[in-house]
mmCIF file of C-alpha atoms in Angstrom:
data_model
loop_
_atom_site.group_PDB
_atom_site.id
_atom_site.type_symbol
_atom_site.label_atom_id
_atom_site.label_comp_id
_atom_site.label_asym_id
_atom_site.label_seq_id
_atom_site.Cartn_x
_atom_site.Cartn_y
_atom_site.Cartn_z
ATOM 1 C CA MET A 1 0.239 -0.465 -0.121
ATOM 2 C CA ARG A 2 1.111 3.867 -0.966
ATOM 3 C CA GLU A 3 1.679 6.284 1.363
ATOM 4 C CA ARG A 4 -1.015 9.288 0.592
ATOM 5 C CA TYR A 5 -0.810 12.978 1.951
ATOM 6 C CA ALA A 6 -3.470 15.057 0.013
ATOM 7 C CA THR A 7 -2.214 19.550 0.225
ATOM 8 C CA ILE A 8 -2.857 22.664 -0.792
ATOM 9 C CA ASP A 9 -0.586 24.970 -1.584
ATOM 10 C CA TYR A 10 -0.521 28.527 -0.950
ATOM 11 C CA HIS A 11 2.257 31.428 -1.092
ATOM 12 C CA THR A 12 2.044 34.605 0.622
ATOM 13 C CA ALA A 13 4.280 37.471 -1.125
ATOM 14 C CA GLY A 14 5.907 34.555 -2.666
ATOM 15 C CA GLU A 15 6.552 32.770 0.502
ATOM 16 C CA PRO A 16 5.037 29.217 0.082
ATOM 17 C CA PHE A 17 2.674 27.425 3.022
ATOM 18 C CA ARG A 18 1.430 23.797 2.172
ATOM 19 C CA ILE A 19 -2.027 23.402 4.101
ATOM 20 C CA VAL A 20 -2.675 19.753 5.359
ATOM 21 C CA PRO A 21 -6.000 19.452 5.980
ATOM 22 C CA GLU A 22 -6.695 16.039 7.307
ATOM 23 C CA LEU A 23 -3.126 14.163 8.380
ATOM 24 C CA GLY A 24 -5.040 11.209 9.537
ATOM 25 C CA ILE A 25 -2.477 10.493 12.396
ATOM 26 C CA PRO A 26 -3.918 11.514 16.084
ATOM 27 C CA ILE A 27 -1.719 14.344 17.760
ATOM 28 C CA GLU A 28 -2.339 14.339 21.730
ATOM 29 C CA GLY A 29 -2.797 17.513 23.823
ATOM 30 C CA THR A 30 -5.287 19.527 25.391
ATOM 31 C CA ASP A 31 -4.123 22.820 23.202
ATOM 32 C CA VAL A 32 -2.425 23.566 20.481
ATOM 33 C CA ALA A 33 0.753 24.247 21.745
ATOM 34 C CA SER A 34 0.220 21.102 23.767
ATOM 35 C CA LYS A 35 -0.167 19.460 20.397
ATOM 36 C CA ARG A 36 3.175 20.853 19.058
ATOM 37 C CA VAL A 37 4.823 19.048 21.806
ATOM 38 C CA PHE A 38 3.412 16.296 21.225
ATOM 39 C CA ALA A 39 3.992 16.494 17.142
ATOM 40 C CA MET A 40 8.209 17.154 18.231
ATOM 41 C CA ALA A 41 8.152 14.446 19.926
ATOM 42 C CA SER A 42 6.235 11.265 17.748
ATOM 43 C CA PRO A 43 8.630 9.656 14.971
ATOM 44 C CA THR A 44 5.300 9.148 13.247
ATOM 45 C CA VAL A 45 3.807 12.641 12.503
ATOM 46 C CA ASP A 46 7.550 14.487 12.418
ATOM 47 C CA ARG A 47 8.181 11.440 9.417
ATOM 48 C CA VAL A 48 4.791 13.028 7.266
ATOM 49 C CA ARG A 49 6.887 16.646 8.295
ATOM 50 C CA GLN A 50 9.938 15.467 6.939
ATOM 51 C CA LEU A 51 8.063 14.196 3.537
ATOM 52 C CA LEU A 52 6.498 16.568 2.678
ATOM 53 C CA CYS A 53 9.318 19.509 3.367
ATOM 54 C CA PHE A 54 11.916 16.944 2.013
ATOM 55 C CA GLU A 55 13.388 17.077 -1.441
ATOM 56 C CA PRO A 56 12.074 15.313 -3.081
ATOM 57 C CA ARG A 57 8.014 16.593 -2.583
ATOM 58 C CA GLY A 58 10.019 19.575 -1.079
ATOM 59 C CA HIS A 59 12.866 22.050 -0.713
ATOM 60 C CA ALA A 60 15.135 22.968 1.853
ATOM 61 C CA ASP A 61 13.155 26.225 2.207
ATOM 62 C CA MET A 62 9.588 24.671 2.574
ATOM 63 C CA TYR A 63 7.237 25.525 4.670
ATOM 64 C CA GLY A 64 3.452 24.405 5.506
ATOM 65 C CA GLY A 65 1.047 23.412 8.449
ATOM 66 C CA PHE A 66 -0.941 20.049 9.689
ATOM 67 C CA ILE A 67 -4.477 21.474 10.751
ATOM 68 C CA VAL A 68 -5.938 20.597 13.779
ATOM 69 C CA GLU A 69 -8.426 20.879 16.373
ATOM 70 C CA PRO A 70 -9.064 24.515 17.917
ATOM 71 C CA ASN A 71 -8.350 25.078 21.836
ATOM 72 C CA ASP A 72 -12.106 25.475 22.236
ATOM 73 C CA ASP A 73 -15.071 26.693 20.181
ATOM 74 C CA GLY A 74 -13.660 29.943 19.821
ATOM 75 C CA ALA A 75 -11.683 29.635 16.611
ATOM 76 C CA HIS A 76 -12.375 27.798 13.603
ATOM 77 C CA LEU A 77 -8.997 26.230 13.672
ATOM 78 C CA GLY A 78 -5.963 25.390 14.836
ATOM 79 C CA VAL A 79 -2.419 24.794 13.014
ATOM 80 C CA LEU A 80 0.702 23.014 13.742
ATOM 81 C CA PHE A 81 3.430 24.765 11.458
ATOM 82 C CA TRP A 82 6.283 23.256 9.868
ATOM 83 C CA HIS A 83 9.467 23.912 8.349
ATOM 84 C CA LYS A 84 12.486 21.535 7.136
ATOM 85 C CA ASP A 85 13.877 21.807 10.984
ATOM 86 C CA GLY A 86 10.695 21.318 13.191
ATOM 87 C CA PHE A 87 7.622 23.160 14.539
ATOM 88 C CA SER A 88 7.789 27.045 14.912
ATOM 89 C CA THR A 89 5.271 28.560 17.230
ATOM 90 C CA ALA A 90 4.484 31.129 14.437
ATOM 91 C CA CYS A 91 4.336 32.471 11.378
ATOM 92 C CA GLY A 92 2.234 35.074 9.766
ATOM 93 C CA HIS A 93 2.339 34.617 6.290
ATOM 94 C CA GLY A 94 1.183 30.896 6.833
ATOM 95 C CA THR A 95 -1.869 32.807 8.772
ATOM 96 C CA ILE A 96 -2.586 34.842 5.674
ATOM 97 C CA ALA A 97 -2.242 31.953 3.531
ATOM 98 C CA LEU A 98 -4.607 29.984 6.373
ATOM 99 C CA GLY A 99 -7.310 32.234 6.034
ATOM 100 C CA VAL A 100 -7.365 33.045 2.504
ATOM 101 C CA TRP A 101 -8.250 28.943 1.927
ATOM 102 C CA ALA A 102 -10.547 29.124 4.845
ATOM 103 C CA ILE A 103 -12.542 31.326 2.619
ATOM 104 C CA GLU A 104 -11.692 29.910 -0.613
ATOM 105 C CA SER A 105 -12.465 26.397 0.304
ATOM 106 C CA GLY A 106 -15.780 27.165 2.511
ATOM 107 C CA LEU A 107 -14.049 26.094 5.055
ATOM 108 C CA VAL A 108 -15.469 29.578 6.972
ATOM 109 C CA ALA A 109 -18.409 31.471 5.238
ATOM 110 C CA ALA A 110 -17.948 34.564 4.108
ATOM 111 C CA GLU A 111 -19.781 37.524 5.689
ATOM 112 C CA THR A 112 -21.808 39.883 3.343
ATOM 113 C CA SER A 113 -20.163 42.873 4.862
ATOM 114 C CA GLY A 114 -16.888 42.114 2.651
ATOM 115 C CA THR A 115 -14.906 41.151 6.177
ATOM 116 C CA THR A 116 -14.509 37.894 7.557
ATOM 117 C CA ASP A 117 -12.286 36.964 10.644
ATOM 118 C CA VAL A 118 -10.800 33.774 10.822
ATOM 119 C CA ILE A 119 -10.157 32.945 14.182
ATOM 120 C CA ILE A 120 -6.913 30.081 14.591
ATOM 121 C CA ASP A 121 -4.744 29.133 17.794
ATOM 122 C CA VAL A 122 -1.239 28.755 17.109
ATOM 123 C CA PRO A 123 1.331 27.807 19.532
ATOM 124 C CA SER A 124 1.693 31.736 20.451
ATOM 125 C CA GLY A 125 -2.123 31.888 20.963
ATOM 126 C CA ARG A 126 -4.682 32.713 19.010
ATOM 127 C CA VAL A 127 -4.684 35.153 16.077
ATOM 128 C CA THR A 128 -6.733 36.361 13.328
ATOM 129 C CA ALA A 129 -6.921 36.184 9.937
ATOM 130 C CA ARG A 130 -8.809 39.201 8.090
ATOM 131 C CA VAL A 131 -9.988 38.109 4.980
ATOM 132 C CA HIS A 132 -11.445 40.843 2.521
ATOM 133 C CA THR A 133 -13.555 39.725 -0.411
ATOM 134 C CA ASP A 134 -15.350 41.681 -2.811
ATOM 135 C CA PRO A 135 -19.075 41.471 -3.682
ATOM 136 C CA ASP A 136 -18.843 38.342 -5.771
ATOM 137 C CA GLY A 137 -16.895 36.842 -2.513
ATOM 138 C CA THR A 138 -13.919 37.129 -4.593
ATOM 139 C CA VAL A 139 -11.106 37.896 -1.819
ATOM 140 C CA THR A 140 -8.763 40.807 -2.382
ATOM 141 C CA GLY A 141 -6.586 40.735 0.513
ATOM 142 C CA ALA A 142 -6.117 39.702 4.260
ATOM 143 C CA ASP A 143 -4.623 40.614 7.380
ATOM 144 C CA PHE A 144 -3.048 39.137 10.042
ATOM 145 C CA ILE A 145 -3.526 40.152 13.421
ATOM 146 C CA ASN A 146 -0.755 39.047 15.590
ATOM 147 C CA VAL A 147 -0.575 37.894 19.168
ATOM 148 C CA PRO A 148 0.989 41.330 21.665
ATOM 149 C CA GLY A 149 4.811 41.669 20.670
ATOM 150 C CA TYR A 150 7.325 43.363 22.946
ATOM 151 C CA VAL A 151 11.339 44.092 22.939
ATOM 152 C CA LEU A 152 12.859 41.357 25.474
ATOM 153 C CA THR A 153 16.569 43.269 24.985
ATOM 154 C CA ARG A 154 17.656 45.962 22.892
ATOM 155 C CA GLN A 155 21.606 46.385 21.622
ATOM 156 C CA VAL A 156 22.545 43.161 22.638
ATOM 157 C CA HIS A 157 26.571 42.833 21.627
ATOM 158 C CA VAL A 158 26.703 40.143 19.762
ATOM 159 C CA SER A 159 30.477 39.512 18.667
ATOM 160 C CA THR A 160 30.297 37.760 14.897
ATOM 161 C CA SER A 161 32.905 36.750 11.982
ATOM 162 C CA ARG A 162 31.823 39.992 10.555
ATOM 163 C CA GLY A 163 33.132 42.191 14.117
ATOM 164 C CA THR A 164 31.211 43.207 17.126
ATOM 165 C CA VAL A 165 27.358 43.557 15.748
ATOM 166 C CA LEU A 166 24.555 44.915 17.578
ATOM 167 C CA ALA A 167 21.251 42.910 18.001
ATOM 168 C CA ASP A 168 17.511 43.600 19.705
ATOM 169 C CA LEU A 169 15.156 40.894 20.555
ATOM 170 C CA THR A 170 11.950 40.846 20.671
ATOM 171 C CA PHE A 171 8.639 38.137 21.067
ATOM 172 C CA ALA A 172 6.198 38.414 18.672
ATOM 173 C CA GLY A 173 4.509 34.891 18.541
ATOM 174 C CA ALA A 174 7.987 34.279 18.180
ATOM 175 C CA ILE A 175 11.669 35.636 19.023
ATOM 176 C CA TYR A 176 13.565 37.672 16.739
ATOM 177 C CA ALA A 177 16.897 39.112 17.092
ATOM 178 C CA GLN A 178 17.249 42.404 14.565
ATOM 179 C CA VAL A 179 20.306 43.667 13.597
ATOM 180 C CA ASP A 180 21.128 46.986 10.212
ATOM 181 C CA ALA A 181 22.780 45.274 7.397
ATOM 182 C CA SER A 182 24.553 48.548 6.726
ATOM 183 C CA THR A 183 26.092 47.641 10.220
ATOM 184 C CA ILE A 184 28.285 44.425 8.415
ATOM 185 C CA GLY A 185 28.567 45.638 5.268
ATOM 186 C CA LEU A 186 25.603 43.725 3.486
ATOM 187 C CA SER A 187 22.704 44.650 1.405
ATOM 188 C CA ILE A 188 19.273 43.240 1.038
ATOM 189 C CA GLU A 189 19.162 42.491 -2.562
ATOM 190 C CA PRO A 190 19.706 38.426 -3.654
ATOM 191 C CA GLU A 191 23.687 38.948 -4.738
ATOM 192 C CA ASP A 192 23.338 38.722 -0.926
ATOM 193 C CA VAL A 193 21.475 35.811 -0.191
ATOM 194 C CA SER A 194 24.191 33.449 0.803
ATOM 195 C CA GLU A 195 26.071 36.193 3.181
ATOM 196 C CA ILE A 196 22.688 36.825 4.473
ATOM 197 C CA ILE A 197 21.954 33.492 4.953
ATOM 198 C CA ALA A 198 24.872 32.627 7.041
ATOM 199 C CA PHE A 199 24.849 35.472 8.908
ATOM 200 C CA GLY A 200 21.447 34.956 10.366
ATOM 201 C CA ARG A 201 22.183 31.442 11.269
ATOM 202 C CA GLU A 202 25.898 32.821 13.178
ATOM 203 C CA VAL A 203 23.668 35.420 15.221
ATOM 204 C CA LYS A 204 20.729 32.120 15.533
ATOM 205 C CA TRP A 205 22.868 29.933 17.417
ATOM 206 C CA LEU A 206 25.341 32.462 19.327
ATOM 207 C CA LEU A 207 22.155 34.339 21.048
ATOM 208 C CA ASN A 208 19.636 31.304 20.915
ATOM 209 C CA ASP A 209 20.462 29.751 24.681
ATOM 210 C CA SER A 210 21.377 33.356 25.790
ATOM 211 C CA PRO A 211 19.684 34.691 28.670
ATOM 212 C CA HIS A 212 18.440 37.232 26.284
ATOM 213 C CA ALA A 213 16.305 34.817 24.303
ATOM 214 C CA GLN A 214 14.417 33.737 27.217
ATOM 215 C CA HIS A 215 10.134 34.162 27.124
ATOM 216 C CA PRO A 216 9.302 35.421 30.257
ATOM 217 C CA SER A 217 6.412 33.041 30.873
ATOM 218 C CA ASP A 218 6.750 30.131 28.739
ATOM 219 C CA ALA A 219 10.018 27.842 28.214
ATOM 220 C CA ARG A 220 8.613 26.611 25.055
ATOM 221 C CA LEU A 221 8.665 30.241 23.432
ATOM 222 C CA SER A 222 12.290 30.315 24.098
ATOM 223 C CA GLY A 223 15.067 30.687 21.954
ATOM 224 C CA VAL A 224 15.598 32.679 18.767
ATOM 225 C CA TYR A 225 13.574 31.679 15.665
ATOM 226 C CA GLY A 226 15.240 33.957 13.215
ATOM 227 C CA THR A 227 18.003 36.606 12.618
ATOM 228 C CA ILE A 228 16.187 39.905 10.729
ATOM 229 C CA LEU A 229 18.121 41.969 8.494
ATOM 230 C CA PHE A 230 17.079 44.876 7.935
ATOM 231 C CA SER A 231 17.964 48.256 5.908
ATOM 232 C CA ASP A 232 15.914 51.269 5.988
ATOM 233 C CA HIS A 233 14.115 53.329 3.306
ATOM 234 C CA SER A 234 12.453 56.235 4.961
ATOM 235 C CA ALA A 235 11.587 59.206 3.387
ATOM 236 C CA ASP A 236 9.228 61.833 3.833
ATOM 237 C CA GLY A 237 7.505 60.940 6.443
ATOM 238 C CA VAL A 238 6.687 57.266 5.317
ATOM 239 C CA VAL A 239 8.664 54.494 7.653
ATOM 240 C CA ARG A 240 9.993 52.207 4.937
ATOM 241 C CA GLN A 241 12.276 49.761 5.365
ATOM 242 C CA ARG A 242 13.752 46.136 4.137
ATOM 243 C CA ASN A 243 14.348 43.205 5.504
ATOM 244 C CA ALA A 244 15.576 39.197 5.157
ATOM 245 C CA THR A 245 14.282 36.911 7.896
ATOM 246 C CA VAL A 246 16.964 33.565 8.002
ATOM 247 C CA PHE A 247 14.957 31.180 10.026
ATOM 248 C CA ALA A 248 14.793 27.829 11.573
ATOM 249 C CA ASP A 249 18.549 26.904 10.653
ATOM 250 C CA GLY A 250 18.992 28.511 7.581
ATOM 251 C CA GLU A 251 15.915 29.135 6.083
ATOM 252 C CA LEU A 252 15.228 32.467 4.005
ATOM 253 C CA ASP A 253 11.862 33.566 4.021
ATOM 254 C CA ARG A 254 11.009 34.932 0.890
ATOM 255 C CA SER A 255 8.125 37.539 1.758
ATOM 256 C CA PRO A 256 8.854 40.359 4.520
ATOM 257 C CA CYS A 257 7.785 37.656 7.412
ATOM 258 C CA GLY A 258 4.601 37.720 8.899
ATOM 259 C CA SER A 259 5.311 37.593 12.242
ATOM 260 C CA GLY A 260 8.950 39.603 11.772
ATOM 261 C CA THR A 261 7.123 42.296 10.642
ATOM 262 C CA CYS A 262 5.183 41.990 14.132
ATOM 263 C CA ALA A 263 8.726 42.014 15.890
ATOM 264 C CA ARG A 264 9.637 44.775 13.928
ATOM 265 C CA VAL A 265 6.729 46.911 14.544
ATOM 266 C CA ALA A 266 7.064 46.550 18.490
ATOM 267 C CA THR A 267 10.819 47.404 18.189
ATOM 268 C CA LEU A 268 10.154 50.695 15.435
ATOM 269 C CA THR A 269 7.546 51.846 18.539
ATOM 270 C CA GLU A 270 9.961 51.274 21.452
ATOM 271 C CA GLN A 271 12.305 53.053 19.443
ATOM 272 C CA GLY A 272 10.066 55.663 18.847
ATOM 273 C CA ALA A 273 10.341 55.684 15.327
ATOM 274 C CA LEU A 274 7.533 54.336 14.412
ATOM 275 C CA PRO A 275 4.511 56.420 15.982
ATOM 276 C CA VAL A 276 1.527 54.496 16.594
ATOM 277 C CA GLY A 277 -1.379 54.927 14.003
ATOM 278 C CA SER A 278 1.712 55.304 11.548
ATOM 279 C CA GLU A 279 2.467 52.674 8.734
ATOM 280 C CA LEU A 280 5.575 50.553 8.491
ATOM 281 C CA VAL A 281 6.137 49.756 4.865
ATOM 282 C CA HIS A 282 8.197 46.307 5.098
ATOM 283 C CA ASP A 283 9.804 44.984 1.642
ATOM 284 C CA SER A 284 11.748 41.748 1.344
ATOM 285 C CA ILE A 285 14.567 40.741 -0.394
ATOM 286 C CA VAL A 286 12.544 39.567 -3.589
ATOM 287 C CA ASP A 287 10.069 42.904 -3.630
ATOM 288 C CA SER A 288 7.180 41.806 -1.783
ATOM 289 C CA ARG A 289 5.405 43.941 0.288
ATOM 290 C CA PHE A 290 3.342 43.910 3.745
ATOM 291 C CA LEU A 291 2.134 47.174 4.981
ATOM 292 C CA ALA A 292 1.977 47.049 9.072
ATOM 293 C CA ARG A 293 0.566 49.327 11.679
ATOM 294 C CA VAL A 294 -0.183 48.986 15.748
ATOM 295 C CA VAL A 295 -4.108 47.943 16.320
ATOM 296 C CA ALA A 296 -3.600 48.153 20.473
ATOM 297 C CA GLU A 297 -1.395 48.276 22.918
ATOM 298 C CA GLY A 298 -0.958 46.753 25.982
ATOM 299 C CA VAL A 299 1.609 45.290 28.809
ATOM 300 C CA GLU A 300 3.071 42.041 28.650
ATOM 301 C CA ALA A 301 5.561 40.364 31.344
ATOM 302 C CA GLY A 302 6.305 44.011 32.559
ATOM 303 C CA ARG A 303 6.483 45.411 29.113
ATOM 304 C CA ARG A 304 4.507 47.732 26.822
ATOM 305 C CA ALA A 305 3.137 45.059 24.110
ATOM 306 C CA THR A 306 1.954 46.239 20.539
ATOM 307 C CA THR A 307 -0.697 43.909 18.700
ATOM 308 C CA THR A 308 0.002 44.250 15.069
ATOM 309 C CA GLN A 309 -2.097 44.591 12.285
ATOM 310 C CA VAL A 310 -0.289 43.307 9.225
ATOM 311 C CA SER A 311 -1.824 43.652 5.892
ATOM 312 C CA GLY A 312 -1.020 41.217 2.292
ATOM 313 C CA MET A 313 -2.594 38.313 0.395
ATOM 314 C CA ALA A 314 -1.607 34.903 -0.388
ATOM 315 C CA HIS A 315 -2.742 32.722 -3.509
ATOM 316 C CA LYS A 316 -3.390 29.447 -4.544
ATOM 317 C CA THR A 317 -0.582 27.541 -6.634
ATOM 318 C CA GLY A 318 -1.656 23.566 -6.799
ATOM 319 C CA GLU A 319 -3.639 21.216 -5.345
ATOM 320 C CA HIS A 320 -1.714 17.693 -4.524
ATOM 321 C CA VAL A 321 -1.500 14.037 -3.486
ATOM 322 C CA PHE A 322 1.789 12.635 -2.796
ATOM 323 C CA GLU A 323 2.382 9.108 -3.013
ATOM 324 C CA VAL A 324 5.520 7.343 -0.479
ATOM 325 C CA ASP A 325 6.251 4.257 -2.648
ATOM 326 C CA PRO A 326 7.239 1.572 -0.131
ATOM 327 C CA ARG A 327 10.605 1.114 -2.309
ATOM 328 C CA ASP A 328 11.563 4.340 -2.153
ATOM 329 C CA GLU A 329 14.332 4.436 -0.408
ATOM 330 C CA MET A 330 14.995 8.499 -0.754
ATOM 331 C CA THR A 331 11.726 8.476 1.609
ATOM 332 C CA PRO A 332 11.238 10.154 3.754
ATOM 333 C CA GLY A 333 14.026 12.873 1.352
ATOM 334 C CA PHE A 334 16.666 15.105 1.747
ATOM 335 C CA VAL A 335 17.927 18.754 2.597
ATOM 336 C CA LEU A 336 20.919 19.845 1.569
ATOM 337 C CA ARG A 337 21.299 22.900 3.736
#
């Protein structure tokens, strides 16, 4: 018997998201966060992640999610996000893709007002994909409304192969280290991709187990998920930045990174560089764009916290039924990075 796994694939601003509506394998846990812990420890579940992410069915920069039951009836669905190295705690571009998929598939009925909130439980909390449709029901855009984000530590000195750099660490569903690319002589352009990935990996592992990357209340959210290299292009009162986010162990986000954008908004707000009510124009290394703004403020873990809305769009790229031939010696697959 051949194994078969059905997926629906989207991309958000260039970044892939492979949706698995029915895994067919029980994932235990009282909530999505505990289901993630179970999946991480389950060879059976993790093998499917590898099958769908690794080559020859995927690639080193593949991303996706298993649909699971939400924490309670207050959400439409839950999701376990995954990449080549395991299961992540947050994913903004994936949330946008899930919202668009939920409306386009009919899982959630579109409101006649033209705006529909798709509520999703993720390992870091409850988030919203606010999906916009025109009068005939066609999706025209989607907003990702994240859990509150806040700065953990500012201006950490990090000794790297490119000299000592300053990094801000911010939680926004996951923890991101942020470094100004100009301070290490890199530009956020495709020709610098190899050096960007190498430096992003280096900073992540230098800070990952440090006190600076500890979540204040949930150890499951600790550790540096990604390194954001950014350059500032603000002018004429418009706050605009370009970024490359290197997450997991060397994956480069093609989009401006949804949760990473929220981290940048929290950091810039804390610095006073992004007044509340102003918009961050956030561009990626492939020139795709998210627009982001603070929609609420509060206090989390004794810190100033911002709830950010990130606006973008996802597009369906295909539907697949992946098969596993029991004679295939390449199962579950491989990655070259």
